[in-house]
XYZ file of C-alpha atoms in Angstrom:
724
model
C 28.401 114.009 83.944
C 25.895 116.415 82.461
C 26.073 120.332 83.313
C 24.221 120.993 87.048
C 21.091 122.698 85.661
C 19.320 119.627 83.789
C 19.656 115.982 84.334
C 21.938 114.018 84.930
C 23.897 111.364 82.878
C 25.302 108.335 84.342
C 26.645 105.493 83.044
C 24.455 101.585 84.831
C 26.610 99.242 87.164
C 25.445 95.900 88.502
C 23.399 95.969 91.847
C 24.420 94.725 94.536
C 22.655 91.429 96.124
C 21.152 93.152 99.038
C 19.464 95.676 96.849
C 17.919 93.034 94.310
C 14.194 93.036 94.462
C 14.776 96.092 96.050
C 13.616 98.608 93.375
C 16.842 101.243 95.013
C 19.184 102.969 93.184
C 23.038 103.646 94.516
C 25.002 106.724 93.205
C 28.032 108.198 94.912
C 27.182 111.298 97.503
C 28.705 113.201 94.207
C 26.017 112.536 92.837
C 23.219 113.054 95.688
C 23.835 117.110 95.587
C 24.640 117.631 92.758
C 20.164 115.803 92.170
C 19.647 117.595 95.908
C 18.301 113.945 97.085
C 18.736 112.360 100.094
C 18.354 108.368 101.245
C 15.078 107.356 100.443
C 14.758 109.714 98.016
C 12.021 108.974 94.628
C 14.801 109.684 91.161
C 13.338 109.265 87.489
C 15.747 106.702 84.815
C 15.396 107.281 81.165
C 17.170 104.770 79.297
C 15.019 104.259 75.508
C 12.156 104.496 78.413
C 12.367 106.352 82.040
C 10.997 104.620 84.847
C 11.341 105.703 88.397
C 13.763 103.685 91.632
C 14.529 103.887 95.347
C 18.399 106.431 96.242
C 20.420 104.778 97.998
C 23.972 105.684 98.580
C 26.888 103.735 97.204
C 28.942 101.781 99.712
C 33.122 104.075 101.171
C 34.603 102.170 98.943
C 32.585 102.441 95.673
C 35.809 103.749 93.371
C 33.573 104.356 90.371
C 31.322 107.306 91.443
C 30.219 108.113 87.086
C 28.094 105.013 87.963
C 23.961 104.388 88.996
C 23.578 100.969 90.580
C 20.782 99.192 89.480
C 19.401 96.022 89.524
C 18.154 94.020 86.124
C 14.536 94.227 86.990
C 14.847 98.562 87.503
C 17.441 97.761 84.215
C 14.990 96.380 81.967
C 12.404 98.440 83.510
C 14.707 101.940 82.169
C 15.599 99.675 78.088
C 19.038 100.051 79.496
C 22.138 96.666 79.576
C 25.199 97.495 81.536
C 27.452 101.475 80.610
C 24.656 102.007 78.901
C 24.587 105.780 79.690
C 20.707 106.977 81.420
C 19.840 110.512 82.310
C 18.723 110.809 86.035
C 16.376 114.254 87.367
C 14.720 114.109 90.442
C 10.876 112.648 90.890
C 8.195 113.885 93.445
C 6.108 110.465 93.731
C 1.893 111.003 94.857
C -0.518 109.070 96.325
C -2.547 106.448 93.893
C -5.675 105.982 94.341
C -6.143 102.577 92.271
C -3.471 100.259 91.312
C -2.982 97.359 88.832
C -1.353 94.455 88.380
C -1.097 91.259 86.010
C 1.681 88.322 86.561
C 4.588 88.457 84.317
C 3.819 85.213 83.245
C 1.837 82.728 84.199
C -1.350 82.475 87.059
C -1.553 83.011 90.080
C -4.645 82.738 92.286
C -6.463 86.291 94.131
C -8.518 86.736 97.006
C -8.289 89.257 99.462
C -5.852 88.157 101.656
C -3.059 87.545 98.740
C -3.565 91.430 97.839
C -3.466 92.985 101.077
C 0.123 90.313 101.043
C 1.408 92.116 98.176
C -0.641 95.742 98.973
C 1.463 95.352 102.733
C 4.806 94.201 100.387
C 4.775 97.557 97.905
C 3.652 100.096 100.319
C 6.449 103.650 100.133
C 7.780 101.774 96.618
C 7.086 103.880 93.177
C 5.262 102.846 91.321
C 5.387 103.202 87.197
C 3.069 102.220 84.430
C 3.925 99.921 82.251
C 7.075 98.685 85.026
C 8.062 95.468 86.347
C 8.130 94.468 90.200
C 9.065 91.745 92.138
C 7.455 90.866 95.545
C 8.752 87.690 97.488
C 6.124 85.802 98.754
C 7.113 82.939 100.506
C 10.835 82.372 99.138
C 9.583 83.282 95.789
C 9.380 86.073 93.994
C 6.422 86.615 91.986
C 7.323 89.472 89.025
C 3.820 91.723 88.368
C 3.403 93.728 85.135
C 2.401 97.107 86.735
C -0.894 98.259 84.591
C -2.646 101.231 84.674
C -2.418 103.841 87.373
C -4.309 106.848 88.280
C -2.533 108.789 88.332
C -0.341 107.927 85.368
C 2.462 109.332 86.709
C 5.212 108.253 89.525
C 2.015 106.463 92.311
C 3.426 105.518 95.596
C 0.755 102.271 97.714
C -0.720 103.096 101.259
C -3.510 102.064 102.821
C -5.991 103.535 100.899
C -4.684 102.623 97.981
C -7.225 100.594 95.831
C -5.439 97.676 94.464
C -6.708 95.364 91.699
C -4.370 91.641 91.131
C -5.173 89.333 87.763
C -5.477 86.309 88.192
C -3.345 85.725 84.701
C -0.370 87.642 82.330
C -1.292 89.306 79.688
C 0.567 87.442 77.144
C 3.378 85.106 77.767
C 7.289 85.945 77.521
C 10.642 84.077 78.513
C 11.800 84.485 82.138
C 14.522 87.159 81.911
C 18.256 85.824 83.799
C 20.353 88.696 85.233
C 24.014 88.805 86.572
C 22.577 88.952 89.499
C 21.998 85.694 89.818
C 25.167 84.600 88.997
C 27.365 84.413 91.798
C 31.556 83.964 92.251
C 31.752 84.719 87.940
C 32.703 88.133 88.262
C 36.039 87.480 86.380
C 34.560 85.433 84.211
C 30.836 86.692 83.570
C 33.070 90.573 83.169
C 35.264 88.346 79.933
C 32.308 86.561 78.184
C 30.491 91.167 78.402
C 33.177 92.336 76.194
C 33.508 88.888 74.294
C 29.730 87.763 73.261
C 27.487 90.984 74.422
C 29.346 93.715 72.975
C 29.321 91.957 69.562
C 26.096 91.215 69.795
C 24.871 94.646 70.746
C 26.965 96.550 68.842
C 28.431 94.678 65.932
C 29.566 98.725 63.749
C 32.275 98.927 66.662
C 33.719 95.479 65.099
C 33.370 96.522 61.069
C 33.993 100.166 62.299
C 38.295 98.337 63.771
C 37.657 96.132 60.191
C 38.142 93.081 62.314
C 36.033 90.040 63.072
C 34.281 89.228 66.488
C 35.032 85.870 68.390
C 32.640 83.389 66.924
C 32.658 80.695 69.825
C 33.636 80.368 72.827
C 34.143 77.172 74.913
C 33.182 76.784 78.227
C 34.472 73.940 80.458
C 34.622 72.855 84.376
C 33.207 70.777 86.566
C 29.689 70.357 86.788
C 26.975 72.208 88.528
C 29.579 75.525 88.394
C 27.124 77.815 85.943
C 28.220 76.922 82.511
C 24.592 76.566 81.428
C 23.611 79.460 83.602
C 26.236 82.243 81.643
C 25.297 80.907 78.406
C 21.546 82.536 80.653
C 22.029 85.273 81.557
C 24.374 86.482 77.825
C 21.751 86.074 76.015
C 19.096 87.359 77.915
C 21.342 91.182 78.815
C 22.012 90.845 75.158
C 18.983 90.757 74.306
C 20.223 87.816 71.748
C 17.413 84.328 71.194
C 19.131 81.649 72.101
C 19.300 78.667 70.611
C 20.340 75.642 72.920
C 21.459 72.400 71.220
C 21.693 69.457 73.881
C 24.891 66.565 71.687
C 23.126 63.752 72.130
C 19.504 64.931 71.438
C 20.722 65.420 67.988
C 22.222 62.243 67.528
C 19.588 60.184 64.382
C 21.149 56.561 63.264
C 20.042 57.368 60.247
C 22.629 58.955 57.706
C 22.796 62.943 57.416
C 19.966 63.660 59.515
C 22.148 64.986 62.548
C 24.570 66.767 60.349
C 20.899 68.220 58.224
C 19.426 69.902 62.287
C 22.849 70.867 63.192
C 22.452 72.543 59.367
C 19.013 74.060 60.251
C 19.341 75.408 63.906
C 22.405 77.304 62.539
C 20.292 78.613 58.959
C 17.494 79.981 62.109
C 19.934 81.303 64.527
C 21.367 83.390 61.268
C 17.942 84.260 60.170
C 16.820 85.578 63.693
C 20.152 86.949 64.652
C 22.050 88.496 66.998
C 21.962 84.910 67.781
C 23.864 82.719 70.654
C 24.221 79.008 70.180
C 25.084 76.828 73.044
C 25.769 73.188 73.088
C 25.751 71.852 75.781
C 27.985 68.776 76.639
C 30.539 69.467 73.175
C 31.802 66.268 73.951
C 29.365 63.995 72.192
C 28.893 65.476 69.550
C 32.325 66.108 69.225
C 34.531 64.356 69.751
C 38.154 63.420 68.579
C 37.220 61.791 65.482
C 40.392 59.693 65.842
C 39.611 58.012 69.701
C 35.504 57.590 67.934
C 34.173 54.502 67.219
C 30.712 55.255 64.571
C 31.160 57.366 62.165
C 28.590 59.654 62.274
C 29.952 61.637 64.735
C 32.938 61.076 62.920
C 30.877 63.545 60.196
C 28.431 65.089 63.100
C 32.835 66.905 63.508
C 32.597 67.868 59.784
C 29.510 69.140 59.822
C 30.677 71.074 63.010
C 33.652 72.884 61.605
C 32.324 73.759 57.863
C 29.284 75.992 59.755
C 31.404 77.424 62.559
C 34.372 78.596 60.130
C 31.201 79.482 57.544
C 31.779 82.421 59.959
C 30.343 85.576 56.701
C 28.339 84.135 56.057
C 25.988 82.290 59.110
C 25.910 86.213 59.729
C 25.788 87.742 63.904
C 26.070 85.199 65.959
C 27.690 83.354 68.909
C 28.707 79.446 68.976
C 28.813 78.674 72.867
C 30.129 75.450 73.929
C 30.220 73.900 76.337
C 31.664 70.613 78.906
C 33.144 69.511 82.047
C 35.591 67.043 79.437
C 37.830 70.052 77.481
C 40.387 66.939 76.695
C 37.948 64.873 75.329
C 35.999 67.716 72.357
C 38.968 67.488 68.888
C 40.878 69.346 67.901
C 40.166 70.912 64.990
C 38.003 72.566 67.147
C 39.630 74.926 70.148
C 41.649 76.922 67.323
C 41.189 80.699 66.665
C 38.264 81.351 64.203
C 36.613 77.900 65.990
C 35.702 78.279 69.476
C 38.692 81.070 69.425
C 39.103 81.292 73.162
C 38.116 78.719 76.540
C 37.205 80.334 79.431
C 37.545 77.688 83.073
C 34.810 77.891 84.575
C 35.909 76.483 88.124
C 34.746 75.481 92.002
C 33.698 79.047 93.427
C 36.172 79.550 96.084
C 35.256 80.921 99.134
C 33.999 84.574 97.819
C 32.176 83.440 95.733
C 30.223 80.695 97.843
C 29.430 83.611 100.353
C 27.569 85.457 96.176
C 26.072 82.116 95.716
C 24.990 81.716 99.220
C 23.478 85.084 99.125
C 21.338 84.968 95.893
C 19.521 81.420 97.342
C 18.640 82.603 100.753
C 17.504 85.794 99.181
C 13.574 85.389 100.216
C 14.877 83.134 103.436
C 13.413 83.776 106.171
C 17.192 83.315 107.960
C 17.081 83.166 111.877
C 19.277 85.481 113.478
C 21.375 83.853 114.311
C 22.747 82.962 110.803
C 26.521 84.079 109.442
C 26.354 83.707 105.402
C 30.041 84.565 105.261
C 31.464 81.577 108.658
C 28.837 79.455 106.570
C 30.482 79.749 102.915
C 33.376 79.380 104.934
C 32.363 75.959 105.702
C 31.588 75.073 102.330
C 34.665 73.496 100.920
C 34.513 72.027 96.785
C 30.363 73.219 97.283
C 29.698 73.700 94.064
C 26.835 76.548 92.417
C 24.523 74.070 91.860
C 25.675 72.145 95.227
C 24.697 75.332 97.474
C 21.476 75.756 95.647
C 20.643 72.427 96.793
C 21.909 72.498 99.812
C 19.461 75.774 101.033
C 16.518 73.691 99.580
C 17.504 70.482 101.962
C 17.959 73.700 105.031
C 14.251 74.923 104.022
C 12.854 71.158 103.668
C 14.472 70.750 107.156
C 12.813 73.725 108.696
C 8.808 72.558 106.848
C 10.125 69.383 109.170
C 10.621 71.336 112.986
C 7.073 73.440 111.779
C 4.930 70.540 111.025
C 3.278 68.961 114.412
C 2.154 73.002 114.230
C 0.289 72.524 111.740
C -3.088 70.978 110.443
C -2.160 69.828 106.306
C -6.401 69.155 106.659
C -7.123 73.032 105.568
C -6.948 74.117 102.838
C -4.622 77.793 103.700
C -2.494 77.070 106.123
C -2.564 81.324 107.375
C -0.122 83.176 107.260
C 0.396 84.179 110.870
C 1.726 80.470 111.294
C 3.637 81.116 108.042
C 5.037 84.604 108.865
C 6.441 83.510 112.885
C 8.585 80.646 110.036
C 11.989 80.402 109.857
C 15.290 78.285 108.858
C 17.986 78.146 111.305
C 21.707 77.884 111.288
C 21.014 73.905 112.889
C 19.213 73.703 109.040
C 21.923 74.112 107.119
C 24.294 71.943 108.900
C 22.016 68.653 108.744
C 21.590 69.553 104.836
C 25.724 69.197 104.253
C 24.508 65.771 106.038
C 22.698 64.813 103.166
C 23.849 67.300 99.784
C 27.546 66.034 99.197
C 29.573 67.950 97.177
C 30.741 67.314 94.018
C 34.329 68.828 93.787
C 36.177 67.484 96.675
C 38.085 66.223 94.193
C 39.501 70.019 93.300
C 41.651 72.125 93.655
C 40.518 75.474 93.886
C 42.206 78.746 94.368
C 41.539 80.245 97.413
C 42.303 83.361 99.459
C 43.715 83.063 102.526
C 42.191 84.913 106.111
C 44.288 83.098 108.559
C 47.388 86.393 109.346
C 50.029 86.316 110.710
C 48.890 87.709 113.864
C 46.714 85.374 114.556
C 49.311 82.987 114.397
C 50.770 82.798 118.588
C 55.168 82.522 119.102
C 57.760 80.897 115.832
C 58.598 84.434 115.512
C 61.689 82.882 113.577
C 59.737 81.368 111.424
C 57.367 83.888 110.440
C 61.134 86.524 110.151
C 62.766 82.707 107.537
C 59.869 83.318 105.796
C 59.168 86.854 105.679
C 62.890 87.626 104.459
C 62.937 84.443 101.816
C 58.859 83.289 100.047
C 57.389 87.023 101.065
C 60.561 89.244 99.038
C 60.616 86.456 96.855
C 57.297 87.064 95.845
C 57.279 90.990 96.440
C 60.816 92.038 94.676
C 62.754 88.912 93.563
C 64.554 92.067 91.222
C 66.449 92.361 95.008
C 67.873 88.948 94.719
C 69.000 89.049 91.197
C 70.556 92.875 92.176
C 72.794 90.193 94.645
C 73.130 87.755 92.454
C 71.241 84.371 93.714
C 68.239 83.652 92.401
C 65.072 83.771 95.163
C 63.925 80.339 96.592
C 61.688 77.849 95.393
C 59.363 76.582 97.524
C 59.940 75.480 101.378
C 58.967 72.781 104.093
C 57.743 72.403 106.947
C 58.004 69.994 109.451
C 57.275 69.215 113.336
C 55.583 67.693 115.837
C 51.518 67.135 115.514
C 49.749 70.929 116.326
C 52.343 73.363 116.222
C 50.726 75.044 113.791
C 51.934 73.882 110.664
C 49.720 73.997 108.880
C 48.356 78.023 109.728
C 52.080 78.558 109.089
C 51.237 78.324 105.836
C 48.160 79.498 105.121
C 49.320 82.720 107.145
C 52.232 82.688 104.704
C 49.990 82.784 101.632
C 47.840 85.694 103.606
C 50.500 88.127 103.961
C 51.570 88.051 100.619
C 48.658 88.708 98.822
C 49.106 86.098 97.105
C 46.091 83.300 96.172
C 46.288 79.808 98.107
C 45.740 76.461 97.179
C 45.528 74.178 99.501
C 46.308 70.400 98.021
C 45.434 67.489 100.381
C 48.445 64.932 100.597
C 45.270 61.256 100.184
C 43.441 63.332 97.851
C 45.179 63.803 95.299
C 45.608 59.532 95.161
C 43.951 57.431 93.229
C 43.341 54.048 92.330
C 43.604 54.399 88.188
C 47.101 54.865 86.838
C 48.371 57.764 85.255
C 45.538 59.609 87.665
C 47.409 61.039 90.540
C 49.934 62.121 88.195
C 47.642 64.367 86.190
C 46.146 66.067 89.290
C 49.747 67.345 90.085
C 49.764 68.592 86.220
C 46.699 70.600 87.561
C 47.174 72.065 90.294
C 50.803 73.219 89.140
C 48.672 74.151 85.563
C 45.994 76.725 88.157
C 48.914 77.686 89.928
C 50.501 80.039 87.349
C 47.331 80.680 85.951
C 46.498 81.984 89.795
C 50.309 84.113 89.885
C 51.208 84.703 92.178
C 50.221 82.218 94.502
C 50.865 79.224 97.118
C 50.716 75.872 96.590
C 50.818 73.806 100.597
C 51.450 70.846 100.156
C 49.381 69.452 103.538
C 51.192 66.098 104.975
C 53.238 65.651 101.997
C 55.368 62.611 103.250
C 51.653 60.665 101.309
C 52.704 61.447 97.842
C 56.435 61.736 98.317
C 57.907 58.371 99.881
C 61.284 58.080 100.147
C 62.039 55.853 96.198
C 63.010 52.268 96.970
C 60.374 52.345 100.343
C 57.525 52.186 98.210
C 55.383 49.304 98.269
C 52.273 49.821 96.279
C 54.085 48.361 93.350
C 55.821 51.569 91.829
C 52.360 54.024 91.898
C 54.402 56.426 94.375
C 57.126 56.714 93.097
C 55.706 57.459 89.657
C 54.182 60.230 91.921
C 57.519 61.450 93.263
C 58.472 62.077 90.478
C 56.135 64.303 88.058
C 56.028 65.363 91.585
C 59.791 66.453 91.056
C 59.587 67.489 87.603
C 56.938 70.007 87.679
C 58.188 71.795 91.403
C 61.667 71.831 88.278
C 59.756 73.463 85.944
C 56.453 75.310 87.739
C 57.564 76.325 90.192
C 58.702 80.326 90.493
C 59.321 83.609 92.295
C 55.409 84.199 91.622
C 54.417 80.215 92.325
C 56.085 79.195 95.769
C 55.838 74.981 97.018
C 54.887 74.860 100.945
C 55.063 71.104 102.119
C 54.114 70.769 105.534
C 54.250 67.278 107.409
C 54.875 66.084 111.248
C 56.969 62.990 109.248
C 60.133 63.925 108.145
C 61.665 60.821 108.241
C 59.761 59.463 105.782
C 60.122 61.854 102.645
C 62.827 61.241 100.084
C 65.592 63.428 99.708
C 65.173 64.742 96.320
C 62.853 66.841 97.257
C 64.607 69.013 99.143
C 68.080 70.178 97.568
C 68.477 73.556 96.470
C 65.973 74.762 93.874
C 63.306 72.844 94.651
C 62.083 73.041 99.292
C 65.386 75.265 99.953
C 64.153 77.051 103.229
C 64.207 73.187 106.179
C 62.146 75.618 108.999
C 61.232 73.171 111.955
C 57.914 74.246 113.981
C 59.180 73.589 117.382
C 56.062 72.955 120.784
C 55.627 77.023 121.681
C 58.469 77.833 124.947
C 56.518 80.090 127.511
C 56.816 83.357 125.670
C 54.572 81.538 122.752
C 52.524 79.749 124.238
C 51.730 82.595 126.180
C 50.645 85.146 123.261
C 48.052 81.336 122.039
C 46.031 81.579 124.855
C 46.206 85.550 123.852
C 45.091 84.793 120.455
C 42.266 81.736 121.858
C 41.355 83.967 124.048
C 40.651 86.901 123.076
C 36.169 86.808 122.812
C 35.733 84.570 125.788
C 34.351 86.632 129.335
C 37.478 85.892 131.321
C 37.179 85.996 134.622
C 39.225 89.067 136.776
C 41.016 86.464 138.678
C 42.357 84.149 136.332
C 46.168 84.696 134.919
C 46.996 84.098 131.842
C 50.982 84.671 133.059
C 50.212 81.588 134.793
C 48.177 78.685 133.150
C 51.444 79.464 130.356
C 54.106 78.325 133.066
C 51.581 75.718 134.254
C 51.271 74.560 130.819
C 54.275 72.962 128.931
C 55.453 70.719 126.660
C 51.580 72.222 125.401
C 51.165 72.090 121.559
C 48.949 74.939 120.027
C 46.184 72.556 119.482
C 46.267 71.170 123.474
C 46.006 74.995 124.516
C 42.695 74.983 122.603
C 41.703 72.107 123.417
C 42.785 73.293 126.704
C 40.521 77.136 126.471
C 37.207 74.929 125.251
C 37.278 72.726 128.295
C 37.519 75.975 130.997
C 34.647 76.712 128.755
C 32.403 73.582 128.662
C 33.475 73.865 132.374
C 32.119 77.097 133.238
C 28.632 76.786 131.553
C 28.487 73.343 133.248
C 28.785 74.978 136.371
C 26.260 77.140 134.600
C 28.643 80.448 135.179
C 29.179 84.044 132.486
C 32.495 83.756 132.652
C 35.021 81.529 133.161
C 37.594 81.338 135.053
C 40.554 80.785 137.150
C 39.239 76.852 138.220
C 37.907 76.248 135.434
C 40.974 76.284 133.871
C 42.375 74.266 136.643
C 39.572 71.857 136.180
C 40.156 71.865 132.236
C 44.628 71.319 133.375
C 43.286 67.586 135.013
C 41.912 66.770 130.988
C 43.785 68.097 128.559
C 47.476 66.143 128.647
C 50.123 68.200 126.641
C 50.675 65.473 123.579
C 54.971 66.960 123.781
C 56.082 63.798 125.884
C 60.403 63.317 126.664
C 60.545 60.690 123.653
C 58.977 62.795 120.764
C 61.766 65.457 121.973
C 64.187 63.639 121.095
C 62.552 62.089 118.565
C 63.118 65.741 116.626
C 66.336 66.328 117.588
C 67.441 63.519 116.046
C 65.433 64.884 112.833
C 67.207 68.137 113.312
C 70.764 66.846 113.483
C 70.413 65.053 110.425
C 68.408 66.175 107.665
C 70.617 68.989 106.994
C 72.613 66.659 104.652
C 70.340 63.556 104.545
C 66.770 62.906 105.361
C 66.587 59.700 108.186
C 65.684 56.311 107.437
C 65.797 54.210 109.525
C 64.500 55.934 112.874
C 62.008 53.701 114.962
C 58.931 54.380 114.720
C 57.695 58.468 116.223
C 55.990 57.735 119.358
C 53.230 60.084 118.888
C 51.692 57.664 116.333
């Protein structure tokens, strides 16, 4: 920061999603004391030109006190990029007598009602001549250019201000895409900024160090995850020209035409550098030459290789390639000097899905009952494009609900009706039936959200996992000091509904590791080799995201004992691939956890030392365990004073954790049917008559026989379990 008597010098940071479009600047408490400002005051931010913003305090967990967080539009107004230095000082805003606005691009229809609406939206915000400002209108953001203001200093709009809005933009400009428009790709964006934006904005850094900047980056991943969006953002934020090449578009049947088109694009990019050349679906124009049938594809690959090798002749130009089939791209392109780096743009996890939801619901009138974090946790397998489509479909569902109240014959819908419209949670759930996630076959890495406190009972299983797997991930040196190798994995088995999967997820959360949850049948494919490929991909991702816990739910569907396969040997090849990967891929940083309720079907080779070392039986909860589970399940329930949880625990013998969850739900439903505000003991008594225990004497005997023989060899000839 600068000296106390002058303006503060701070670095520009990326804004939080909740501040985008609101002209806010977040700074730390020390900077606010230096400037003598309080939240809501106006500050001037000066980069290559001065602009203004409303000051707000940083979040408590902010670790960069010297950073001022502003959105992409404010960065454009001050003429600064992320990490650039800006000067900040406190200023006073005067009441505006008149303000002239013009659309930043395109045209708008202006009437008195529209002008009053914009005026109300801008009331209280600081306005500076020449800046751009956004107004959210019915969920759509419209950018306006601030023309002449009276007086000419920084002004605030109030009731007496005369507002004029022009219908046409003074000049057409391409839309600016900022980093705030990308959600769930924070680490990828950070890496791409260093590789792409830095050499484009400051090539002198690399010249001084005597090294060449990267010539190309290959982006790969499932469709709809943001590869094209990242290229647009990088071009926009680095103020570079962007040239797009859509693979099939440049292909020409005439000899030499396709290569000539490629040469023209590279020459134009060099003449207008700094530039980014973005080749979408690069596998279509640069396939493996040994597999290409036509002569055109081979010549195009050769021409592309030659153009990318000519780095010195190409100037300040970076090539970005995007594909969802990286293995189909010619390997000659995938070497340093051509595509130097490869970045995987994968399916977003729960936190990424939350960011994407916040972006696409930024202008939506959401009802109070919507918890975006909870909604994001349910959107497994949804890519960014899927979530965008989901939000659009949810809005369409909301419109259909309001159609009976709207007279479609009128020219304009009354503003009162528009103001009352809102999108409810049920609209999103209805939209989920129509928007099918495109990445359900993808195995994505995420953080587990289940902790030991969420798992009732099972103290012995928890302690075994702590002493073995968690200790192996956190401090493998303790095992080497004792002259032994840390365990690589565990098999958790037991009756259905006893909490096996929950324990495995809690293991990932408590160890601080990432988690890949693989549901056995998802891996299976009718195509030969696809299931084995999926297994290899799971372990590859686990290694890249280590420390990582790979949970195979319903493992018996993947690893049936050899000789019992009725699918013509396909199951045996999957088992062989799984065993090979467990030997090569599992380590103290990648832990394998198998979960099954049918351990009799597993092949014995899985259970030897060095693969699934720990064999943990998750038994039905005893009385103390049931009481602990019931306390967790009823933590948020409004219980009547006559409810005695220990008595319920005594009366629920042979109930599993899932049975107890069903019992609590039935008791709540019974209370709702009686229109009671609290759940009473009578409600639990009624629920006990409806929900019966899952554990019978036969099931208990069957698992006892399994436990007695599983340490020596997995039994194969036991009778079918009684719960199936």
